[in-house]
C-alpha positions as semicolon CSV with decimal commas, in nm:
position;residue;x (nm);y (nm);z (nm)
1;M;11,713;7,685;11,425
2;F;11,843;8,098;11,414
3;N;11,565;8,316;11,221
4;Q;11,704;8,570;11,010
5;R;11,507;8,841;10,945
6;N;11,651;8,920;10,585
7;A;11,759;9,305;10,650
8;N;11,932;9,284;10,266
9;D;11,602;9,251;10,093
10;D;11,518;9,574;9,869
11;R;11,163;9,614;10,011
12;Y;11,043;9,651;10,338
13;L;10,680;9,781;10,468
14;L;10,544;10,120;10,565
15;V;10,236;10,153;10,869
16;L;10,138;10,492;10,889
17;G;9,984;10,604;11,193
18;A;10,045;10,295;11,430
19;D;10,238;10,493;11,712
20;I;9,916;10,659;11,816
21;L;9,751;10,519;12,212
22;L;9,525;10,217;12,102
23;R;9,691;10,160;11,761
24;E;10,036;10,010;11,865
25;R;9,938;9,683;11,831
26;A;9,955;9,720;11,482
27;I;10,318;9,702;11,508
28;V;10,280;9,382;11,681
29;S;10,136;9,240;11,407
30;A;10,333;9,370;11,124
31;L;10,655;9,289;11,286
32;R;10,449;8,857;11,331
33;T;10,344;8,869;10,978
34;Y;10,552;9,071;10,761
35;P;10,925;8,922;10,715
36;G;11,115;9,185;10,646
37;Q;11,218;9,543;10,806
38;V;10,932;9,711;10,911
39;L;10,896;10,141;10,914
40;G;10,664;10,373;11,092
41;M;10,699;10,720;11,015
42;A;10,743;11,062;11,199
43;P;10,834;11,453;11,164
44;T;11,034;11,490;11,472
45;P;11,273;11,263;11,673
46;D;11,095;11,250;11,966
47;G;10,809;11,082;11,836
48;Q;10,991;10,805;11,716
49;N;10,890;10,456;11,825
50;R;11,167;10,212;11,886
51;F;10,954;9,925;11,817
52;F;11,030;10,012;11,403
53;D;11,347;9,886;11,207
54;D;11,368;10,273;11,142
55;V;11,151;10,577;11,146
56;L;11,094;10,813;10,856
57;R;11,112;11,145;10,909
58;A;10,802;11,308;10,789
59;D;10,502;11,433;10,838
60;Y;10,255;11,130;10,772
61;Y;9,968;11,354;10,693
62;N;10,148;11,518;10,447
63;A;10,155;11,356;10,109
64;E;10,367;11,509;9,941
65;D;10,613;11,497;10,211
66;A;10,564;11,180;10,319
67;L;10,605;11,047;9,921
68;A;10,903;11,276;9,950
69;A;11,087;11,119;10,246
70;V;11,060;10,703;10,107
71;K;11,204;10,861;9,802
72;R;11,491;11,001;9,951
73;Y;11,500;10,673;10,188
74;E;11,517;10,464;9,876
75;L;11,851;10,725;9,766
76;E;12,034;10,621;10,036
77;T;11,934;10,291;10,117
78;G;11,795;10,140;9,792
79;L;11,436;9,972;9,965
80;R;11,168;10,033;9,849
81;P;10,865;9,987;10,045
82;A;10,602;9,717;9,959
83;A;10,281;9,783;10,087
84;V;10,206;10,128;10,255
85;V;9,953;10,081;10,498
86;P;9,718;10,323;10,677
87;I;9,607;10,302;11,001
88;I;9,420;10,594;11,082
89;E;9,131;10,806;10,935
90;M;9,437;11,110;10,788
91;T;9,683;10,917;10,692
92;V;9,454;10,683;10,460
93;H;9,532;10,906;10,133
94;V;9,943;10,962;10,200
95;S;9,867;10,578;10,186
96;V;9,762;10,582;9,854
97;A;9,989;10,869;9,705
98;I;10,316;10,661;9,776
99;S;10,099;10,379;9,739
100;Q;10,037;10,498;9,332
101;H;10,389;10,655;9,270
102;Y;10,572;10,264;9,349
103;G;10,293;10,067;9,199
104;L;10,159;9,918;9,485
105;P;9,812;9,801;9,569
106;S;9,580;10,062;9,722
107;L;9,226;10,164;9,779
108;S;9,140;10,376;9,488
109;E;9,157;10,743;9,431
110;E;8,776;10,717;9,392
111;A;8,725;10,550;9,731
112;V;8,901;10,840;9,955
113;G;8,711;11,078;9,817
114;L;8,410;10,887;9,869
115;S;8,448;10,730;10,239
116;R;8,661;11,048;10,374
117;D;8,373;11,379;10,268
118;K;8,045;11,278;10,403
119;H;7,883;11,476;10,174
120;T;7,961;11,247;9,907
121;M;7,979;10,940;10,132
122;K;7,591;10,989;10,159
123;A;7,541;11,056;9,792
124;A;7,680;10,758;9,714
125;F;7,490;10,533;9,965
126;E;7,175;10,698;9,899
127;A;7,238;10,589;9,492
128;A;7,367;10,276;9,576
129;G;7,038;10,192;9,859
130;V;7,261;10,194;10,134
131;P;6,996;10,377;10,471
132;C;7,135;10,715;10,592
133;A;7,028;11,026;10,708
134;R;6,905;11,286;10,489
135;H;7,160;11,582;10,460
136;R;7,248;11,926;10,278
137;T;7,634;12,078;10,321
138;F;7,662;12,443;10,421
139;S;7,918;12,657;10,430
140;T;7,803;12,975;10,697
141;L;7,579;13,060;10,858
142;A;7,343;13,189;10,584
143;D;7,399;12,870;10,457
144;L;7,289;12,658;10,722
145;R;6,960;12,885;10,797
146;E;6,901;12,840;10,345
147;V;6,906;12,430;10,395
148;S;6,781;12,375;10,722
149;E;6,459;12,392;10,599
150;E;6,472;12,227;10,305
151;L;6,524;11,946;10,597
152;T;6,314;11,827;10,918
153;F;6,509;11,958;11,280
154;P;6,622;11,808;11,486
155;L;7,001;11,885;11,339
156;V;7,334;11,654;11,351
157;L;7,566;11,967;11,229
158;K;7,958;11,769;11,141
159;P;8,281;11,903;10,979
160;R;8,281;11,721;10,650
161;D;8,614;11,586;10,645
162;F;8,695;11,445;10,991
163;A;8,582;11,155;11,258
164;G;8,591;11,132;11,606
165;N;8,251;11,364;11,659
166;T;8,523;11,710;11,675
167;G;8,209;11,957;11,572
168;T;7,954;11,723;11,579
169;I;7,645;11,892;11,814
170;K;7,278;11,815;11,789
171;V;7,089;12,150;11,732
172;D;6,656;12,144;11,816
173;S;6,491;12,480;11,641
174;P;6,626;12,752;11,425
175;D;6,686;12,976;11,705
176;G;7,007;12,703;11,813
177;L;7,154;12,756;11,434
178;P;7,409;13,043;11,510
179;A;7,508;12,796;11,827
180;A;7,555;12,570;11,680
181;Y;7,761;12,644;11,407
182;D;7,951;12,793;11,585
183;H;8,089;12,530;11,800
184;C;8,081;12,318;11,508
185;R;8,361;12,568;11,302
186;D;8,552;12,665;11,598
187;E;8,594;12,338;11,674
188;L;8,728;12,237;11,293
189;L;8,887;12,511;11,291
190;A;9,089;12,457;11,644
191;I;9,213;12,091;11,480
192;A;9,299;12,279;11,083
193;P;9,655;12,346;11,070
194;L;9,719;12,029;11,176
195;Y;9,567;11,850;10,863
196;D;9,511;12,151;10,639
197;F;9,165;12,135;10,654
198;S;8,952;12,443;10,468
199;D;8,696;12,657;10,653
200;G;8,328;12,663;10,513
201;R;8,270;12,197;10,475
202;F;8,019;12,179;10,659
203;Q;7,759;11,925;10,691
204;A;7,358;11,917;10,854
205;E;7,170;11,555;10,832
206;E;6,833;11,521;10,975
207;F;6,852;11,355;11,285
208;V;6,825;10,955;11,292
209;R;6,642;10,787;11,624
210;S;6,773;10,512;11,732
211;T;6,839;10,292;12,053
212;H;7,190;10,228;11,996
213;E;7,483;10,266;11,787
214;V;7,682;9,949;11,661
215;S;7,967;9,920;11,427
216;V;8,072;9,657;11,174
217;E;8,465;9,575;11,099
218;V;8,427;9,490;10,727
219;L;8,726;9,305;10,549
220;N;8,762;9,403;10,195
221;Y;9,032;9,215;9,939
222;G;8,919;9,319;9,550
223;D;8,569;9,180;9,569
224;Q;8,556;8,978;9,835
225;R;8,414;9,108;10,178
226;A;8,405;8,945;10,528
227;V;8,316;9,106;10,888
228;L;8,572;9,071;11,138
229;A;8,389;9,175;11,444
230;V;8,031;9,358;11,581
231;T;8,109;9,653;11,891
232;D;7,832;9,847;12,046
233;K;7,904;10,183;12,106
234;S;7,878;10,337;12,393
235;K;7,797;10,743;12,443
236;L;7,691;10,979;12,551
237;P;7,335;11,157;12,481
238;A;7,315;11,449;12,285
239;P;7,429;11,799;12,145
240;H;7,725;11,590;12,081
241;F;7,665;11,183;12,133
242;T;8,069;11,184;12,241
243;E;8,265;10,805;12,194
244;I;8,296;10,685;12,630
245;G;8,356;10,347;12,515
246;Q;8,326;10,027;12,285
247;L;8,236;9,651;12,385
248;V;8,305;9,312;12,185
249;P;8,131;9,080;12,146
250;S;7,783;9,368;12,051
251;R;7,427;9,235;12,151
252;E;7,345;9,248;11,732
253;S;7,681;9,010;11,625
254;D;7,433;8,739;11,487
255;N;7,231;9,028;11,336
256;D;7,259;8,946;10,931
257;A;7,065;9,249;10,825
258;V;7,369;9,499;11,045
259;R;7,643;9,284;10,881
260;D;7,520;9,259;10,596
261;L;7,445;9,619;10,519
262;G;7,823;9,686;10,659
263;I;7,896;9,503;10,362
264;K;7,684;9,634;10,108
265;A;7,834;10,032;10,251
266;C;8,194;9,931;10,159
267;E;8,049;9,800;9,859
268;A;7,895;10,141;9,796
269;L;8,189;10,344;9,826
270;G;8,429;10,073;9,652
271;I;8,646;9,981;9,941
272;T;8,847;9,748;9,827
273;R;9,161;9,701;10,014
274;G;9,160;9,635;10,357
275;I;8,954;9,696;10,715
276;A;8,676;9,929;10,729
277;H;8,482;10,074;10,970
278;V;8,154;10,115;10,999
279;E;7,900;10,297;11,214
280;I;7,591;10,220;11,192
281;L;7,261;10,333;11,382
282;V;6,928;10,040;11,561
283;N;6,612;10,125;11,598
284;G;6,493;9,712;11,596
285;A;6,463;9,684;11,235
286;D;6,501;10,016;11,089
287;L;6,893;10,074;11,017
288;S;7,107;10,372;10,908
289;V;7,423;10,429;10,817
290;V;7,599;10,697;10,992
291;E;7,971;10,697;10,818
292;V;8,242;10,443;10,719
293;A;8,631;10,470;10,779
294;A;8,846;10,270;10,527
295;R;9,067;10,197;10,822
296;P;9,063;9,968;11,089
297;G;8,847;10,077;11,349
298;G;9,027;10,310;11,583
299;D;8,964;10,297;12,007
300;G;9,106;9,938;12,092
301;I;8,813;9,771;11,897
302;M;9,142;9,576;11,719
303;D;9,257;9,509;12,027
304;L;8,902;9,382;12,158
305;I;8,789;9,149;11,845
306;D;9,211;9,008;11,911
307;R;9,130;8,932;12,268
308;V;8,756;8,802;12,255
309;Y;8,832;8,566;11,913
310;G;9,181;8,520;11,915
311;F;9,279;8,676;11,559
312;S;9,437;8,961;11,512
313;P;9,223;9,240;11,233
314;Y;9,532;9,386;11,173
315;D;9,726;9,028;11,088
316;L;9,412;9,006;10,794
317;H;9,482;9,400;10,736
318;Y;9,833;9,380;10,541
319;A;9,752;9,066;10,375
320;S;9,505;9,304;10,242
321;Y;9,774;9,541;10,172
322;L;10,059;9,319;10,077
323;N;9,807;9,099;9,841
324;T;9,898;8,743;10,030
325;L;9,536;8,605;10,048
326;D;9,406;8,351;9,830
327;E;9,076;8,426;9,995
328;L;8,943;8,483;10,281
329;P;8,982;8,357;10,527
330;K;8,703;8,136;10,747
331;I;8,599;8,465;11,065
332;P;8,597;8,271;11,409
333;R;8,253;8,370;11,552
334;E;8,253;8,187;11,894
335;P;8,339;8,464;12,161
336;R;8,581;8,332;12,437
337;G;8,454;8,632;12,635
338;I;8,371;8,953;12,657
339;G;8,574;9,289;12,655
340;A;8,540;9,633;12,651
341;I;8,712;9,976;12,666
342;R;8,653;10,251;12,887
343;F;8,688;10,645;12,786
344;L;8,782;10,830;13,148
345;K;8,689;11,205;13,149
346;A;8,737;11,390;13,455
347;P;8,445;11,643;13,599
348;V;8,528;11,965;13,435
349;G;8,758;12,244;13,572
350;T;9,104;12,254;13,642
351;I;9,269;11,906;13,683
352;T;9,512;11,898;13,998
353;A;9,613;11,602;14,112
354;V;9,616;11,254;13,940
355;N;9,626;10,965;14,172
356;A;9,766;10,586;14,185
357;V;9,539;10,319;14,166
358;E;9,652;10,056;14,427
359;Q;9,450;9,746;14,367
360;F;9,303;9,677;14,055
361;T;8,987;9,398;13,953
362;D;9,138;9,091;13,788
363;E;8,861;9,227;13,502
364;E;9,052;9,535;13,483
365;L;9,358;9,472;13,193
366;A;9,469;9,862;13,206
367;L;9,470;10,149;13,283
368;Y;9,615;10,476;13,086
369;V;9,552;10,827;13,237
370;T;9,629;11,096;13,008
371;A;9,554;11,421;13,168
372;K;9,792;11,551;13,448
373;A;9,814;11,769;13,670
374;G;9,745;12,160;13,637
375;D;9,531;12,073;13,273
376;R;9,227;12,174;13,175
377;S;8,919;11,914;13,195
378;H;8,661;12,057;12,921
379;T;8,282;11,894;12,896
380;A;8,286;11,624;12,648
381;S;8,235;11,724;12,321
382;S;8,538;11,461;12,113
383;Y;8,811;11,277;12,164
384;L;9,011;11,563;12,206
385;T;8,812;11,551;12,531
386;R;8,949;11,228;12,713
387;D;9,141;11,203;13,050
388;G;9,205;10,859;13,021
389;V;9,138;10,470;12,879
390;M;9,111;10,135;13,086
391;E;9,038;9,835;12,938
392;F;8,838;9,558;13,040
393;F;8,818;9,163;12,980
394;R;8,535;8,859;13,154
395;P;8,656;8,553;13,029
396;G;8,401;8,295;12,904
397;A;8,112;8,233;12,701
398;K;7,860;8,275;12,912
399;A;7,975;8,618;12,969
400;A;8,028;8,699;12,599
401;A;7,593;8,596;12,577
402;D;7,479;8,937;12,808
403;P;7,688;9,215;12,691
404;V;7,384;9,493;12,793
405;A;7,505;9,398;13,225
406;F;7,881;9,406;13,105
407;Q;7,834;9,757;12,974
408;K;7,697;9,853;13,253
409;A;7,956;9,685;13,517
410;V;8,270;9,843;13,303
411;A;8,023;10,218;13,253
412;E;8,018;10,177;13,710
413;L;8,378;10,046;13,776
414;A;8,506;10,338;13,483
415;A;8,298;10,609;13,699
416;F;8,464;10,479;14,012
417;R;8,808;10,515;13,882
418;T;8,748;10,826;13,754
419;K;8,635;10,926;14,077
420;A;8,983;10,819;14,227
421;V;9,206;10,904;13,994
422;F;9,101;11,232;13,910
423;T;9,164;11,542;14,222
424;V;8,919;11,812;14,031
425;A;8,889;12,233;14,085
426;E;8,595;12,181;13,956
427;E;8,408;12,498;13,762
428;G;8,188;12,625;13,540
429;D;8,313;12,506;13,189
430;S;8,398;12,876;12,956
431;R;8,421;12,692;12,648
């Protein structure tokens, strides 16, 4: 039967942030699950994604600009959004602003405020009995020196308003505070114009000792919540703890304490819509929540879940925003295999060549090189210093039973590929 999508319907699904690397399958899910038109948003024509039915011309980091574009589109076409769904961190507040104008389901402003500000987030955790690091806020170096006297070293400094390890740095003693403050502030100011961030919004936390870190993807639908999956994170050591990979299923996938804490963290912040990404430090039975983002986990985690468990988390994310779930479905727990994402980092120096890979193993699904010849490769300190990414998958329940071994194999293969792909004139990093 000829299946014609209803182009005359007066509603469309607006997706914010699915055009970014490793979020693109959110577009696939939207086109598969929504019966009408699916729209994106971009500030310029060169940012338009050809997979959308249409692209609104606006900055999807700016709520006022984005709402104005949706209103203009309604005047021009008569079409209104059926739901406005955030895929990345900095579009959550924008989705709320547009949704509130049109009376659509969305997160509350209070939930957005709690989940976007690391200080109010941890205050909410403390009030709800969710374990987390002791912290203090600061604006200047003088403030930092003062609040550090109320905390126990080592400390971790970070901006209050952003994710992706940007500005994060460990400091072991009071002598290290000036240099650590400069790093934290400089990295924030480098991206502040793009996201309209304010200077002087920083946080110092007591360092929490752990053996590893996981993330829990939680589906929220009103007062109903369910864990979709648990992910093992690969991170570089101090001082920046830069994330370099993700793996599903986690060694903690069947740990009920981890899963329950992910749900409790979402409850503490009042997250009632869509997928939330909960990061947890694990040290035996001791757990500590790092932070929660009120949107799907990035770094290809949704794709890993899809590959390993056979369902798309994005389908459920959209259904929550569209109010099309009668109740939460039963989430598959038996893995079909094990999957991983690993980010490539060229040695510090100037990249003089990016070399092609002639043959891949069966477990290597994709290689995306984001750096190019002539680029300067800096010390890995955040997502901004990545030079490429690889995707891996090994089928079979037996493979999924040993995440640690697979993680090691992935790390070795990614290191081998990094050395082959990048030719670098190595030199000291001036940053």
